[in-house]
Amino acid sequence: MSTVVAQSLHVFGLRSHVANNIFFFDEQIIIFPSGNHCVKYNVDQKWQKFIPGSDKSQGMLALSISPNRRYLAISEIVQEKPVITIYELSSIPCRKRKILNNFDFPVQRFISMAFSPDSKYLLTQTSPPESNLVYWLWEKQKVMAIIRTDSQNNAVYQVPPNITSIVQVIKLVSFNPQDNTQVCVTGNGIFKLLRFAEGTLKQTNFQRGEPQNYLAHTWVSEDKIIVGTDTGKLFLFESGDQRWETSIMVKEPTSETGNLEVIRESESLIQFPTISSPVPSYEQVMMASNNSQLAMPQVFAIAAYSKGFACAAGPGRVLLFEKMEEKDIYRESREIRIPTDPQSNERSQSDKQDVLCMCFSPSEETLVVSTSKNQLYSITMSLTEISKGEPAHFEYLMYPLHSAAITGLATCIRKPFIATCSLDRSVRIWNYESNTLELFKEYQEEAYAISLHPSGHFVVVGFADKLRLMNLLIDDIRSFKEYSVRGCRECSFSNGGHLFAAVSGNVIHIFATTSLENISNLKGHTGKVRSVVWNADDSKLISCGTDGAVYEWNLSSGKRETECVLKSCSYNCVTVSPDAKIIFAVGSDQTLKEIADSSILREISAFDVVYTAIVISHSGRMMFVGTSVGTIRAMKYPLPLQKEFNEYQAHAGPITKMLLTFDDQFLLTVAEDGCLFTWKVFDKDGRGIKREREVGFAEEVLITKTDMEEKAQIMLELKTRVEELKMENEYQLRLKDMNYSEKIKELTDKFLQEMESLKTKNQVLKTEKEKQDVFHRERIDDLLDKQSQELQDLECCNNQKLLLEYEKYQELQLKSQRMQEEYEKQLRDNDETKSQALEELTEFYEAKLQEKTTLLEEAQEDVRQQLREFEETKKQIEEDEDREIQDIKTKYEKKLRDEKESNLRLKGETGIMRKKEKRIYDLKKKNQELEKFKFVLDYKIKELKKQIEPREDEIKVMKEQIQEMEAELERFHKQNTQLELNIMELWQKLRATDQEMHRERQKERDLEALVRRFKTDLHNCVAYIQEPRLLKEKVRALFEKYVQRADMVEIAGLNTDLQQEYARQREHLERNLATLRKKVVKENELRRTDYVRIMQENVSLIKEINELRRELKFTRSQVYDLEAALKLTKKIRPQDVPETVPSEAMPSIAPTMRLNEQQETGRIIEMQRLEIQRLREQIQEQEQVPGFHPLSVVRLPSLLESEVDFEVQTK
């Protein structure tokens, strides 16, 4: 192992998402999770002790402390497996007592735990989907009982039918504080009380009403539980039955500003505001939209104490409830708020933090709470009693902490300061010597990188929008220079402080601290730069990036001196040895590289983890690396080849930054879990590690002149005010002394007079008392004589009544036996009838379900077949069109050749006819007519093209109608699914009837037990038959115990009620069955009607498609003929002769209007006949499918009528 050792000293941070994340160990020490540790923090002495997590732990999930404060249980995930570790807190240091990691039941993680009152048993709850509640005897690692707590294993709790889905997640488990065998489980829709008996956990309560999302609960007594919900409701349950309910409403404080002023005057000069939320909560959004509307808060935490309980009541608010003496109810007594922050960038939102956990100290003197923004607050309970009428306010338990991942870390030489920045938009300055927070400020933008000047007076911060250089004043962080460097992810002051580097993407900007100017820009990286480091004399800068490059830059020339590029590795961090000869880099390839002179000297394996940060001591003897799993490794330098290092559990997330202080005494680490750790480091060999400081830390602070003048002015005003108050108080005291002396004299005289009058009155009362005594003695003697006489009369009367009651009892006993026999007979008949009806209903609905399933499958198959036939028909039509187009093309090419030959022949004839002037005149006239004819033809061609476009749109509309029909078929499928759900609902109603029958049987058994108890008590009364007074008392007790009007009515009407209930259930089932039958018949009629409509629409569509095809073909033929005629005209026109032809050539043009018209018509008629025949066959197949009725109302057109219509339209 390595001789380099690191000891954790202090941590600044909290992990609020761990369940039960804060406890009191005693009055001064609290326990809370931070990083991958549990921290014992002494509130008075401010020291911390650590309980580290398990090796290779992936984070803590839940905590629990035993009632005797001796044991602490931690739930973790170690190497993807759940582990429960139990520590003994009394030992120093805390040692592991037991580890529960072998489970014979499925489990992903344990999300809640609780110790029994005697600390011998442990209750654990697993996460969904298992949701098992496990009852452990943890000392022996033995599972005593296990039960599933969600609704799937809950025989009593039924989800109402109007609740479609309830995600049941267990939030909290607990033991009865006085009973090891009784436990409580709450969650989303779950509130269960269970008792451990005979090796099993059995539920003892019956959950009534609508399920709630129960977020928290606590035991306020042996049998009473307070439960809070996500809608701001509080319930009091006693033995599982609800006894009390109240709702919490969000109330805005009316005098918040005044309270803040009082708090501000009582605090120190340095203010520690709370963390503001970048996203407004639900309550804030609701208030912004409607100020009069109040949102319901969520009760995330409840804690009990001797006077009542405290509960979270929405963001930033805790209410104290006290029990009223005369009733079992609680009333709100106090309100405690988280104070708003006047220096926050979102002041109105700074106090809107949900309280997730709360805990009272053992003496109930202090209340500590943790919030959703990783903050710890406390309040002394005595202060809440002082602030009557106004809400009390929490105070920070330690100091404000980061609420998001820490992205930047820096330290300096002259002061013991640590600077951090975070994604929570804050910059914080810590003191690692006193373990306190020095300065804190929030901004509008997220902060990505930070660096402290060696003097500790300046800081440079890279924000999302700009790079800011700021002064660290005594009570503020104030910016004095801004640079337009957006998204700066890395920045660093040089060791001398005269320069600082800032990274923007793949460019490194160098700035001078004195002139504040950009003196150089280093460009060379092709990826984002992840880390930069200066050498000891600030002459060189080393950088690494995601492009796998490590460059060494010479700042005097701005050029690269050495470079090492490895494309397969994305570097995370780089550092350099004190002599600047060796560069160390870590990246995504799970190795640590030593680089010198542009080459990798060697690579040391990280053993299956990724190194995210690295730092080397100024002495060059120690090296520390941070990993992606949150651990740190300490190793000596030169680096060993073997696995020789010390690994320490540190954070619960990847480490983002690591630093060593200038004297090599402390190691600082930050990570994505928002925690800052300080470590004491040393080398066991002691070889030149410690560096003595020549001078101590600087005490100077920066303050502006304006602030000094303001403070001096305020001090002067305060001194004047103090003098005035002194004089005024002395005058007031003199006046009060004079008034009090006069009042005392008056009161003395008054009291002397009253004393004399009281003495006289006392003497008179004594005389009256003696007279009254004599009168009362005589009265008592008379009453005693009268009472003895009445007693004798009552004894005689009661003896007679007793005999009559005994005879009535015999008659009732016989009647009870007869009724019992009748009830048993009726129950047997009901059982037989119910089982028979259930079997008949089961068979009927199974047959119907099978029939519907068959019909549905056949319908789906028919639809698929029709789709295939449609695609095939479409394909054939396209092929036929292609062939027709090819035939027409061939025909017109042949015609074109004939026209060319005719043209040549006409040219020869025109040479002969030039001699005839009259013929020329006629040809010119004919040419003019042809010009007119050409203009008319052009206009007709345009009109035909306009007619074609609407037809194509109609075809598109028809296709959309076909798609709508397919959607309608899908809707029918959904309706069938709904029918199946109705059948399931009937099954649930049958099960409810069965449960009702079981309850009736239980009621009968209770009556039998009541009769047996009455017999026994009556037998006991007979023993006093000789003592009338005792017999009278016993009979009266029997009457009060057993004879009640409700019982008499119930005995008289029991048989009638049973018959009425049976008739009502039967009528209900018959009504549901008739409704289902009507629905099925109606669905069949609707389906048949829709099918008929679809067939009619298909027939009409097919007709329109055929008509469009015929019109399209006819139009195309006319277009082709007209284009051919125009081409002929254009070819004749270039000749300077009349463009007429002989009369004998004119008839040859007419046949071009329709070529092979009879063949084309015959082919179209044949295609339509085949299409109609195929549709008729499909209709016949549909009629043969079971469940479909013949379409008697639809009559397709006959083939003869279709042919006649087509011929008429063609002509």
Coordinates of C-alpha atoms in Angstrom, one line a residue, residues 986-1198:
L986 CA -69.1 -7.9 -14.1
W987 CA -66.5 -10.4 -12.7
Q988 CA -65.4 -7.8 -10.1
K989 CA -69.1 -7.3 -9.1
L990 CA -69.4 -11.1 -8.6
R991 CA -66.4 -11.1 -6.4
A992 CA -67.9 -8.2 -4.3
T993 CA -71.1 -10.3 -3.8
D994 CA -68.9 -13.1 -2.6
Q995 CA -67.3 -10.9 0.0
E996 CA -70.7 -9.7 1.2
M997 CA -71.7 -13.3 1.7
H998 CA -68.6 -13.8 3.9
R999 CA -69.5 -10.8 5.9
E1000 CA -73.0 -12.1 6.6
R1001 CA -71.5 -15.4 7.8
Q1002 CA -69.2 -13.5 10.1
K1003 CA -72.2 -11.6 11.5
E1004 CA -73.9 -14.9 12.2
R1005 CA -70.9 -16.2 14.1
D1006 CA -70.9 -13.0 16.1
L1007 CA -74.5 -13.4 17.0
E1008 CA -73.8 -17.0 18.2
A1009 CA -71.0 -15.7 20.4
L1010 CA -73.3 -13.0 21.8
V1011 CA -75.9 -15.7 22.8
R1012 CA -73.2 -17.8 24.4
R1013 CA -71.9 -14.8 26.4
F1014 CA -75.5 -14.0 27.5
K1015 CA -76.0 -17.6 28.7
T1016 CA -72.9 -17.4 30.7
D1017 CA -73.8 -14.0 32.3
L1018 CA -77.3 -15.2 33.1
H1019 CA -75.9 -18.3 34.7
N1020 CA -73.7 -16.1 36.9
C1021 CA -76.8 -14.0 37.8
V1022 CA -78.7 -17.1 39.1
A1023 CA -76.0 -17.5 41.7
Y1024 CA -77.3 -14.3 43.4
I1025 CA -81.0 -15.4 43.5
Q1026 CA -80.9 -15.2 47.4
E1027 CA -79.5 -11.7 47.4
P1028 CA -82.0 -9.3 45.8
R1029 CA -79.9 -6.2 45.8
L1030 CA -77.0 -7.9 44.0
L1031 CA -79.4 -9.7 41.7
K1032 CA -81.1 -6.4 40.8
E1033 CA -77.7 -4.9 39.9
K1034 CA -76.6 -7.9 37.8
V1035 CA -80.0 -8.0 35.9
R1036 CA -79.8 -4.3 35.2
A1037 CA -76.2 -4.7 34.0
L1038 CA -77.4 -7.5 31.7
F1039 CA -80.1 -5.3 30.3
E1040 CA -77.8 -2.4 29.6
K1041 CA -75.2 -4.8 28.1
Y1042 CA -77.4 -6.9 25.8
V1043 CA -80.8 -5.3 25.3
Q1044 CA -80.6 -2.5 22.7
R1045 CA -83.2 -1.1 20.4
A1046 CA -80.9 -1.5 17.4
D1047 CA -80.5 -5.2 18.2
M1048 CA -84.3 -5.8 18.5
V1049 CA -84.9 -4.1 15.2
E1050 CA -82.1 -6.1 13.6
I1051 CA -83.5 -9.5 14.9
A1052 CA -86.9 -8.6 13.7
G1053 CA -85.9 -7.5 10.3
L1054 CA -82.9 -9.7 9.6
N1055 CA -84.7 -12.3 7.5
T1056 CA -86.5 -9.6 5.4
D1057 CA -83.2 -7.7 4.8
L1058 CA -81.4 -10.8 3.7
Q1059 CA -84.1 -11.7 1.1
Q1060 CA -84.3 -8.0 -0.1
E1061 CA -80.5 -7.9 -0.5
Y1062 CA -80.5 -11.2 -2.5
A1063 CA -83.4 -9.9 -4.7
R1064 CA -81.6 -6.6 -5.2
Q1065 CA -78.3 -8.3 -6.2
R1066 CA -80.1 -10.7 -8.6
E1067 CA -82.1 -7.8 -10.2
H1068 CA -78.8 -5.8 -10.6
L1069 CA -77.1 -8.7 -12.4
E1070 CA -80.1 -9.3 -14.6
R1071 CA -80.3 -5.6 -15.5
N1072 CA -76.6 -5.6 -16.4
L1073 CA -77.0 -8.7 -18.5
A1074 CA -80.0 -7.2 -20.4
T1075 CA -77.9 -4.0 -21.0
L1076 CA -75.0 -6.0 -22.4
R1077 CA -77.3 -7.9 -24.7
K1078 CA -78.8 -4.6 -26.0
K1079 CA -75.3 -3.3 -26.6
V1080 CA -74.3 -6.3 -28.6
V1081 CA -77.4 -6.2 -30.7
K1082 CA -77.0 -2.5 -31.3
E1083 CA -73.3 -2.9 -32.2
N1084 CA -74.3 -5.6 -34.7
E1085 CA -76.9 -3.3 -36.3
L1086 CA -74.4 -0.4 -36.5
R1087 CA -71.8 -2.6 -38.0
R1088 CA -74.2 -4.0 -40.6
T1089 CA -75.4 -0.5 -41.4
D1090 CA -71.8 0.8 -41.8
Y1091 CA -70.9 -2.2 -43.9
V1092 CA -73.9 -1.5 -46.3
R1093 CA -72.9 2.2 -46.4
I1094 CA -69.2 1.3 -47.2
M1095 CA -70.3 -1.1 -50.0
Q1096 CA -72.6 1.5 -51.5
E1097 CA -69.8 4.1 -51.4
N1098 CA -67.4 1.5 -53.0
V1099 CA -69.8 0.9 -55.8
S1100 CA -70.3 4.6 -56.5
L1101 CA -66.5 5.2 -56.3
I1102 CA -65.9 2.4 -58.8
K1103 CA -68.4 3.9 -61.2
E1104 CA -66.9 7.3 -60.9
I1105 CA -63.4 5.9 -61.4
N1106 CA -64.5 4.1 -64.5
E1107 CA -66.2 7.2 -65.9
L1108 CA -63.0 9.2 -65.2
R1109 CA -60.9 6.7 -67.0
R1110 CA -63.1 6.8 -70.0
E1111 CA -63.1 10.6 -70.0
L1112 CA -59.4 10.7 -69.6
K1113 CA -58.8 8.4 -72.5
F1114 CA -61.2 10.3 -74.7
T1115 CA -59.5 13.6 -73.7
R1116 CA -56.0 12.2 -74.3
S1117 CA -57.1 11.0 -77.8
Q1118 CA -58.5 14.5 -78.6
V1119 CA -55.3 16.1 -77.4
Y1120 CA -53.1 13.9 -79.4
D1121 CA -55.3 14.5 -82.6
L1122 CA -55.2 18.2 -82.1
E1123 CA -51.4 18.2 -81.4
A1124 CA -50.9 16.2 -84.6
A1125 CA -53.0 18.6 -86.6
L1126 CA -51.1 21.6 -85.2
K1127 CA -47.7 19.9 -86.0
L1128 CA -48.9 19.4 -89.6
T1129 CA -50.0 23.0 -89.9
K1130 CA -46.6 24.2 -88.6
K1131 CA -44.7 22.0 -91.1
I1132 CA -46.7 23.4 -94.0
R1133 CA -46.5 27.1 -92.9
P1134 CA -42.7 27.7 -93.6
Q1135 CA -43.4 27.4 -97.4
D1136 CA -44.3 30.6 -99.2
V1137 CA -47.3 29.0 -100.8
P1138 CA -50.9 28.7 -99.8
E1139 CA -51.3 26.2 -96.9
T1140 CA -54.2 24.2 -98.5
V1141 CA -54.4 20.7 -99.6
P1142 CA -56.2 19.1 -102.4
S1143 CA -59.8 18.2 -101.8
E1144 CA -59.0 14.6 -102.4
A1145 CA -56.4 14.6 -99.5
M1146 CA -58.8 16.1 -96.9
P1147 CA -60.8 12.9 -96.1
S1148 CA -57.6 11.2 -95.0
I1149 CA -57.4 13.5 -91.9
A1150 CA -60.8 12.7 -90.5
P1151 CA -60.0 9.0 -89.4
T1152 CA -57.3 10.4 -87.1
M1153 CA -59.9 11.6 -84.6
R1154 CA -60.5 8.0 -83.2
L1155 CA -58.2 5.1 -84.1
N1156 CA -59.4 1.6 -83.3
E1157 CA -62.3 3.0 -81.2
Q1158 CA -64.3 -0.2 -81.3
Q1159 CA -61.4 -2.3 -80.0
E1160 CA -60.7 0.1 -77.2
T1161 CA -64.4 0.2 -76.2
G1162 CA -64.6 -3.6 -76.1
R1163 CA -61.4 -3.9 -74.0
I1164 CA -62.8 -1.3 -71.4
I1165 CA -66.2 -3.1 -71.3
E1166 CA -64.4 -6.5 -70.7
M1167 CA -62.3 -5.0 -67.8
Q1168 CA -65.4 -3.5 -66.1
R1169 CA -67.2 -6.9 -66.5
L1170 CA -64.3 -8.7 -64.7
E1171 CA -64.2 -6.0 -62.0
I1172 CA -67.9 -6.3 -61.2
Q1173 CA -67.7 -10.1 -61.2
R1174 CA -64.9 -10.0 -58.7
L1175 CA -66.8 -7.6 -56.4
R1176 CA -69.9 -9.9 -56.5
E1177 CA -67.7 -12.8 -55.4
Q1178 CA -66.3 -10.7 -52.5
I1179 CA -69.8 -9.8 -51.4
Q1180 CA -70.9 -13.5 -51.5
E1181 CA -67.9 -14.4 -49.3
Q1182 CA -68.7 -11.7 -46.8
E1183 CA -72.3 -13.0 -46.6
Q1184 CA -71.0 -16.4 -45.6
V1185 CA -69.0 -15.0 -42.7
P1186 CA -70.8 -15.7 -39.3
G1187 CA -72.2 -12.6 -37.7
F1188 CA -72.8 -10.8 -41.0
H1189 CA -76.4 -10.6 -42.4
P1190 CA -77.2 -10.6 -46.2
L1191 CA -77.2 -7.2 -47.7
S1192 CA -80.8 -7.3 -49.0
V1193 CA -81.1 -3.6 -49.2
V1194 CA -78.2 -3.2 -51.6
R1195 CA -78.6 -4.0 -55.3
L1196 CA -75.6 -3.7 -57.6
P1197 CA -76.1 -2.5 -61.1
S1198 CA -76.3 -5.3 -63.7

